[in-house]
PDB file of C-alpha atoms in Angstrom:
ATOM      1  CA  UNK A   1      -6.471 -15.899  15.040  1.00 83.00           C
ATOM      2  CA  UNK A   2      -9.966 -14.467  15.236  1.00 88.00           C
ATOM      3  CA  UNK A   3     -12.121 -13.204  12.360  1.00 90.00           C
ATOM      4  CA  UNK A   4     -13.979  -9.866  12.303  1.00 88.00           C
ATOM      5  CA  UNK A   5     -16.885  -9.782   9.768  1.00 89.00           C
ATOM      6  CA  UNK A   6     -19.006  -6.780   8.805  1.00 90.00           C
ATOM      7  CA  UNK A   7     -21.864  -6.231   6.469  1.00 89.00           C
ATOM      8  CA  UNK A   8     -23.369  -2.751   6.866  1.00 89.00           C
ATOM      9  CA  UNK A   9     -24.430  -2.573  10.580  1.00 88.00           C
ATOM     10  CA  UNK A  10     -24.106  -6.330  11.132  1.00 88.00           C
ATOM     11  CA  UNK A  11     -20.733  -7.147  12.612  1.00 89.00           C
ATOM     12  CA  UNK A  12     -19.189  -9.895  14.713  1.00 89.00           C
ATOM     13  CA  UNK A  13     -15.878 -11.190  16.016  1.00 89.00           C
ATOM     14  CA  UNK A  14     -15.616 -15.007  15.887  1.00 90.00           C
ATOM     15  CA  UNK A  15     -12.922 -17.446  16.883  1.00 90.00           C
ATOM     16  CA  UNK A  16     -13.476 -20.002  14.126  1.00 90.00           C
ATOM     17  CA  UNK A  17     -14.590 -20.377  10.532  1.00 90.00           C
ATOM     18  CA  UNK A  18     -17.817 -22.240  11.350  1.00 92.00           C
ATOM     19  CA  UNK A  19     -19.104 -19.310  13.409  1.00 91.00           C
ATOM     20  CA  UNK A  20     -18.152 -16.925  10.571  1.00 89.00           C
ATOM     21  CA  UNK A  21     -20.029 -19.017   8.031  1.00 90.00           C
ATOM     22  CA  UNK A  22     -23.087 -19.297  10.347  1.00 91.00           C
ATOM     23  CA  UNK A  23     -23.066 -15.489  10.809  1.00 91.00           C
ATOM     24  CA  UNK A  24     -22.985 -14.917   7.027  1.00 90.00           C
ATOM     25  CA  UNK A  25     -25.629 -17.615   6.405  1.00 89.00           C
ATOM     26  CA  UNK A  26     -28.060 -15.754   8.680  1.00 90.00           C
ATOM     27  CA  UNK A  27     -27.878 -12.740   6.349  1.00 88.00           C
ATOM     28  CA  UNK A  28     -30.217 -13.422   3.432  1.00 86.00           C
ATOM     29  CA  UNK A  29     -28.674 -10.845   1.054  1.00 87.00           C
ATOM     30  CA  UNK A  30     -25.288 -12.552   1.082  1.00 87.00           C
ATOM     31  CA  UNK A  31     -26.572 -15.838  -0.319  1.00 84.00           C
ATOM     32  CA  UNK A  32     -24.133 -18.300   1.205  1.00 87.00           C
ATOM     33  CA  UNK A  33     -23.221 -21.103  -1.230  1.00 88.00           C
ATOM     34  CA  UNK A  34     -20.610 -23.818  -1.390  1.00 90.00           C
ATOM     35  CA  UNK A  35     -18.129 -21.700  -3.411  1.00 90.00           C
ATOM     36  CA  UNK A  36     -18.275 -18.787  -0.981  1.00 88.00           C
ATOM     37  CA  UNK A  37     -17.967 -21.132   1.991  1.00 90.00           C
ATOM     38  CA  UNK A  38     -14.889 -22.798   0.460  1.00 91.00           C
ATOM     39  CA  UNK A  39     -13.332 -19.406  -0.294  1.00 91.00           C
ATOM     40  CA  UNK A  40     -13.831 -18.212   3.290  1.00 90.00           C
ATOM     41  CA  UNK A  41     -12.348 -21.397   4.648  1.00 90.00           C
ATOM     42  CA  UNK A  42      -9.313 -21.053   2.349  1.00 91.00           C
ATOM     43  CA  UNK A  43      -8.818 -17.358   3.371  1.00 90.00           C
ATOM     44  CA  UNK A  44      -9.078 -18.294   7.100  1.00 88.00           C
ATOM     45  CA  UNK A  45      -6.534 -21.125   6.720  1.00 89.00           C
ATOM     46  CA  UNK A  46      -4.075 -19.052   4.699  1.00 86.00           C
ATOM     47  CA  UNK A  47      -1.252 -16.930   6.161  1.00 84.00           C
ATOM     48  CA  UNK A  48      -2.570 -13.850   4.351  1.00 81.00           C
ATOM     49  CA  UNK A  49      -3.151 -11.070   6.881  1.00 82.00           C
ATOM     50  CA  UNK A  50      -4.759  -8.350   4.794  1.00 84.00           C
ATOM     51  CA  UNK A  51      -8.541  -7.857   4.889  1.00 88.00           C
ATOM     52  CA  UNK A  52     -10.685  -9.564   2.263  1.00 89.00           C
ATOM     53  CA  UNK A  53     -13.871  -8.207   0.846  1.00 89.00           C
ATOM     54  CA  UNK A  54     -16.555 -10.071  -1.054  1.00 88.00           C
ATOM     55  CA  UNK A  55     -18.877  -8.496  -3.607  1.00 88.00           C
ATOM     56  CA  UNK A  56     -22.565  -9.059  -3.030  1.00 87.00           C
ATOM     57  CA  UNK A  57     -23.830  -6.817  -5.818  1.00 87.00           C
ATOM     58  CA  UNK A  58     -22.504  -3.594  -7.446  1.00 88.00           C
ATOM     59  CA  UNK A  59     -20.940  -1.384  -4.785  1.00 88.00           C
ATOM     60  CA  UNK A  60     -22.093  -3.643  -1.948  1.00 89.00           C
ATOM     61  CA  UNK A  61     -19.521  -5.798  -0.102  1.00 90.00           C
ATOM     62  CA  UNK A  62     -18.897  -7.573   3.189  1.00 90.00           C
ATOM     63  CA  UNK A  63     -15.442  -7.754   4.714  1.00 91.00           C
ATOM     64  CA  UNK A  64     -13.440 -10.264   6.739  1.00 92.00           C
ATOM     65  CA  UNK A  65     -10.411  -9.164   8.787  1.00 90.00           C
ATOM     66  CA  UNK A  66      -8.035 -11.484  10.598  1.00 88.00           C
ATOM     67  CA  UNK A  67      -7.160 -10.126  14.035  1.00 87.00           C
ATOM     68  CA  UNK A  68      -5.501 -11.088  17.289  1.00 85.00           C
ATOM     69  CA  UNK A  69      -8.112  -9.146  19.266  1.00 84.00           C
ATOM     70  CA  UNK A  70      -9.766 -11.182  22.009  1.00 83.00           C
ATOM     71  CA  UNK A  71     -13.001  -9.249  21.961  1.00 83.00           C
ATOM     72  CA  UNK A  72     -14.890  -6.594  19.958  1.00 82.00           C
ATOM     73  CA  UNK A  73     -13.784  -3.762  22.225  1.00 81.00           C
ATOM     74  CA  UNK A  74     -10.064  -4.591  21.771  1.00 81.00           C
ATOM     75  CA  UNK A  75     -10.640  -4.775  18.021  1.00 81.00           C
ATOM     76  CA  UNK A  76     -12.435  -1.401  17.944  1.00 80.00           C
ATOM     77  CA  UNK A  77      -9.650   0.239  20.062  1.00 79.00           C
ATOM     78  CA  UNK A  78      -7.039  -1.335  17.784  1.00 76.00           C
ATOM     79  CA  UNK A  79      -5.220  -2.947  20.697  1.00 69.00           C
ATOM     80  CA  UNK A  80      -4.290  -6.072  18.756  1.00 64.00           C
ATOM     81  CA  UNK A  81      -2.509  -4.314  15.867  1.00 61.00           C
ATOM     82  CA  UNK A  82       1.126  -4.863  15.337  1.00 52.00           C
ATOM     83  CA  UNK A  83       2.092  -2.437  12.536  1.00 51.00           C
ATOM     84  CA  UNK A  84       5.256  -3.195  10.674  1.00 47.00           C
ATOM     85  CA  UNK A  85       5.777  -6.636  12.265  1.00 45.00           C
ATOM     86  CA  UNK A  86       6.579  -9.503   9.984  1.00 45.00           C
ATOM     87  CA  UNK A  87       5.648 -13.048  10.874  1.00 48.00           C
ATOM     88  CA  UNK A  88       8.192 -14.560  13.201  1.00 49.00           C
ATOM     89  CA  UNK A  89      10.121 -11.273  13.663  1.00 49.00           C
ATOM     90  CA  UNK A  90      10.500  -9.296  16.865  1.00 52.00           C
ATOM     91  CA  UNK A  91      11.953  -6.143  15.270  1.00 55.00           C
ATOM     92  CA  UNK A  92       9.520  -3.831  13.501  1.00 58.00           C
ATOM     93  CA  UNK A  93      10.096  -3.158   9.832  1.00 55.00           C
ATOM     94  CA  UNK A  94      10.490   0.560   9.192  1.00 62.00           C
ATOM     95  CA  UNK A  95       7.737   2.098   7.130  1.00 66.00           C
ATOM     96  CA  UNK A  96       8.549   3.694   3.759  1.00 68.00           C
ATOM     97  CA  UNK A  97       8.134   7.200   5.178  1.00 74.00           C
ATOM     98  CA  UNK A  98      10.486   6.438   8.084  1.00 81.00           C
ATOM     99  CA  UNK A  99      13.087   5.034   5.712  1.00 84.00           C
ATOM    100  CA  UNK A 100      12.713   8.060   3.466  1.00 86.00           C
ATOM    101  CA  UNK A 101      13.508  10.483   6.315  1.00 87.00           C
ATOM    102  CA  UNK A 102      16.193   8.363   8.035  1.00 88.00           C
ATOM    103  CA  UNK A 103      19.421  10.388   7.943  1.00 89.00           C
ATOM    104  CA  UNK A 104      22.357   8.386   6.703  1.00 89.00           C
ATOM    105  CA  UNK A 105      24.871  10.575   4.807  1.00 91.00           C
ATOM    106  CA  UNK A 106      26.454   9.017   1.731  1.00 92.00           C
ATOM    107  CA  UNK A 107      25.743   8.044  -1.888  1.00 93.00           C
ATOM    108  CA  UNK A 108      22.235   7.110  -2.950  1.00 93.00           C
ATOM    109  CA  UNK A 109      20.812   5.757  -6.186  1.00 94.00           C
ATOM    110  CA  UNK A 110      17.405   7.156  -6.894  1.00 94.00           C
ATOM    111  CA  UNK A 111      14.974   5.953  -9.516  1.00 95.00           C
ATOM    112  CA  UNK A 112      12.077   8.162 -10.581  1.00 94.00           C
ATOM    113  CA  UNK A 113       9.214   7.570 -13.032  1.00 94.00           C
ATOM    114  CA  UNK A 114       7.599  10.845 -14.104  1.00 94.00           C
ATOM    115  CA  UNK A 115       5.376  12.364 -16.789  1.00 94.00           C
ATOM    116  CA  UNK A 116       7.591  14.448 -19.132  1.00 94.00           C
ATOM    117  CA  UNK A 117       6.139  16.965 -21.574  1.00 93.00           C
ATOM    118  CA  UNK A 118       7.620  16.525 -25.051  1.00 92.00           C
ATOM    119  CA  UNK A 119       6.924  18.274 -28.350  1.00 91.00           C
ATOM    120  CA  UNK A 120       5.608  15.956 -31.104  1.00 90.00           C
ATOM    121  CA  UNK A 121       7.583  17.113 -34.170  1.00 90.00           C
ATOM    122  CA  UNK A 122       4.990  16.312 -36.829  1.00 89.00           C
ATOM    123  CA  UNK A 123       2.073  18.085 -35.224  1.00 91.00           C
ATOM    124  CA  UNK A 124       3.765  20.776 -33.156  1.00 88.00           C
ATOM    125  CA  UNK A 125       1.659  19.690 -30.172  1.00 93.00           C
ATOM    126  CA  UNK A 126       2.858  18.584 -26.766  1.00 92.00           C
ATOM    127  CA  UNK A 127       2.190  15.298 -25.063  1.00 92.00           C
ATOM    128  CA  UNK A 128       3.025  13.554 -21.736  1.00 93.00           C
ATOM    129  CA  UNK A 129       5.420  10.698 -21.928  1.00 92.00           C
ATOM    130  CA  UNK A 130       6.241   8.277 -19.099  1.00 94.00           C
ATOM    131  CA  UNK A 131       9.944   8.710 -18.475  1.00 93.00           C
ATOM    132  CA  UNK A 132      12.219   6.624 -16.193  1.00 95.00           C
ATOM    133  CA  UNK A 133      15.229   8.462 -14.678  1.00 95.00           C
ATOM    134  CA  UNK A 134      17.946   6.989 -12.586  1.00 95.00           C
ATOM    135  CA  UNK A 135      20.705   8.993 -10.862  1.00 95.00           C
ATOM    136  CA  UNK A 136      23.387   8.536  -8.204  1.00 94.00           C
ATOM    137  CA  UNK A 137      23.896  11.466  -5.922  1.00 93.00           C
ATOM    138  CA  UNK A 138      25.385  12.448  -2.575  1.00 93.00           C
ATOM    139  CA  UNK A 139      22.628  13.005  -0.009  1.00 93.00           C
ATOM    140  CA  UNK A 140      21.827  12.746   3.661  1.00 93.00           C
ATOM    141  CA  UNK A 141      18.576  10.825   3.339  1.00 92.00           C
ATOM    142  CA  UNK A 142      16.205   9.256   0.827  1.00 92.00           C
ATOM    143  CA  UNK A 143      14.108  12.442   0.839  1.00 93.00           C
ATOM    144  CA  UNK A 144      17.214  14.554   0.141  1.00 94.00           C
ATOM    145  CA  UNK A 145      18.005  12.201  -2.771  1.00 93.00           C
ATOM    146  CA  UNK A 146      14.510  12.712  -4.113  1.00 95.00           C
ATOM    147  CA  UNK A 147      14.741  16.509  -3.801  1.00 95.00           C
ATOM    148  CA  UNK A 148      18.149  16.678  -5.542  1.00 95.00           C
ATOM    149  CA  UNK A 149      16.857  14.531  -8.453  1.00 95.00           C
ATOM    150  CA  UNK A 150      13.651  16.584  -8.884  1.00 94.00           C
ATOM    151  CA  UNK A 151      15.587  19.874  -8.645  1.00 95.00           C
ATOM    152  CA  UNK A 152      17.970  18.617 -11.322  1.00 95.00           C
ATOM    153  CA  UNK A 153      15.134  17.521 -13.619  1.00 94.00           C
ATOM    154  CA  UNK A 154      13.071  20.734 -13.161  1.00 92.00           C
ATOM    155  CA  UNK A 155      15.972  22.762 -14.576  1.00 92.00           C
ATOM    156  CA  UNK A 156      16.202  20.507 -17.629  1.00 92.00           C
ATOM    157  CA  UNK A 157      12.705  19.484 -18.683  1.00 92.00           C
ATOM    158  CA  UNK A 158       9.537  21.424 -19.587  1.00 90.00           C
ATOM    159  CA  UNK A 159       7.967  23.095 -16.552  1.00 90.00           C
ATOM    160  CA  UNK A 160       4.662  21.351 -17.204  1.00 91.00           C
ATOM    161  CA  UNK A 161       6.256  17.960 -16.487  1.00 92.00           C
ATOM    162  CA  UNK A 162       4.731  16.095 -13.544  1.00 92.00           C
ATOM    163  CA  UNK A 163       6.778  14.535 -10.755  1.00 93.00           C
ATOM    164  CA  UNK A 164       5.431  11.881  -8.402  1.00 91.00           C
ATOM    165  CA  UNK A 165       5.424  12.061  -4.605  1.00 90.00           C
ATOM    166  CA  UNK A 166       8.558  10.755  -2.856  1.00 90.00           C
ATOM    167  CA  UNK A 167       6.222   8.563  -0.820  1.00 88.00           C
ATOM    168  CA  UNK A 168       4.657   6.891  -3.859  1.00 86.00           C
ATOM    169  CA  UNK A 169       5.581   3.816  -5.842  1.00 89.00           C
ATOM    170  CA  UNK A 170       7.190   5.836  -8.647  1.00 92.00           C
ATOM    171  CA  UNK A 171      10.253   6.757  -6.558  1.00 93.00           C
ATOM    172  CA  UNK A 172      12.663   4.203  -5.251  1.00 92.00           C
ATOM    173  CA  UNK A 173      16.047   4.712  -3.674  1.00 92.00           C
ATOM    174  CA  UNK A 174      18.841   2.648  -2.196  1.00 91.00           C
ATOM    175  CA  UNK A 175      21.777   3.568  -0.052  1.00 90.00           C
ATOM    176  CA  UNK A 176      25.098   2.830  -1.822  1.00 90.00           C
ATOM    177  CA  UNK A 177      27.565   3.637   0.935  1.00 87.00           C
ATOM    178  CA  UNK A 178      29.300   6.390   2.749  1.00 84.00           C
ATOM    179  CA  UNK A 179      30.660   9.409   0.946  1.00 65.00           C
ATOM    180  CA  UNK A 180      34.462   9.571   0.738  1.00 63.00           C
TER     181      UNK A 180
END
């Protein structure tokens, strides 16, 4: 596993932690110390694949990215990316959007967290309240399940209520089985 490091226009692709630390030590603004060195070594040795950024001062960071790219050109052209692959798996994991649009007719359970407008009785004013709603419905896909739930809620709650995107973290669904 190689490491890509970037600090403004300074960037490099190295094959080991020592080269990465040497690159960062050559940049005076970073201020390499024992704690930072230990943290970089720990990150490189871990199985964590997401990029890591380190704060130098307010709104100024350097980043480290683990990559399989053999050289800088491969990294820049994103030739070493394996989107949706889990460690040790050959089959790609479908993305959330792909799962949402996958057609599989049957029963779905959808869970939606939305902002509902409610009247406060004592003041006569309205306020937004976080509301959790769960429903089981017959649908052909996760997206169809979302649309049916939102359509149902729109006809029963204040029109100013706010519904999340189907692609966001506030909507979850699971396939229950085929319709009978």
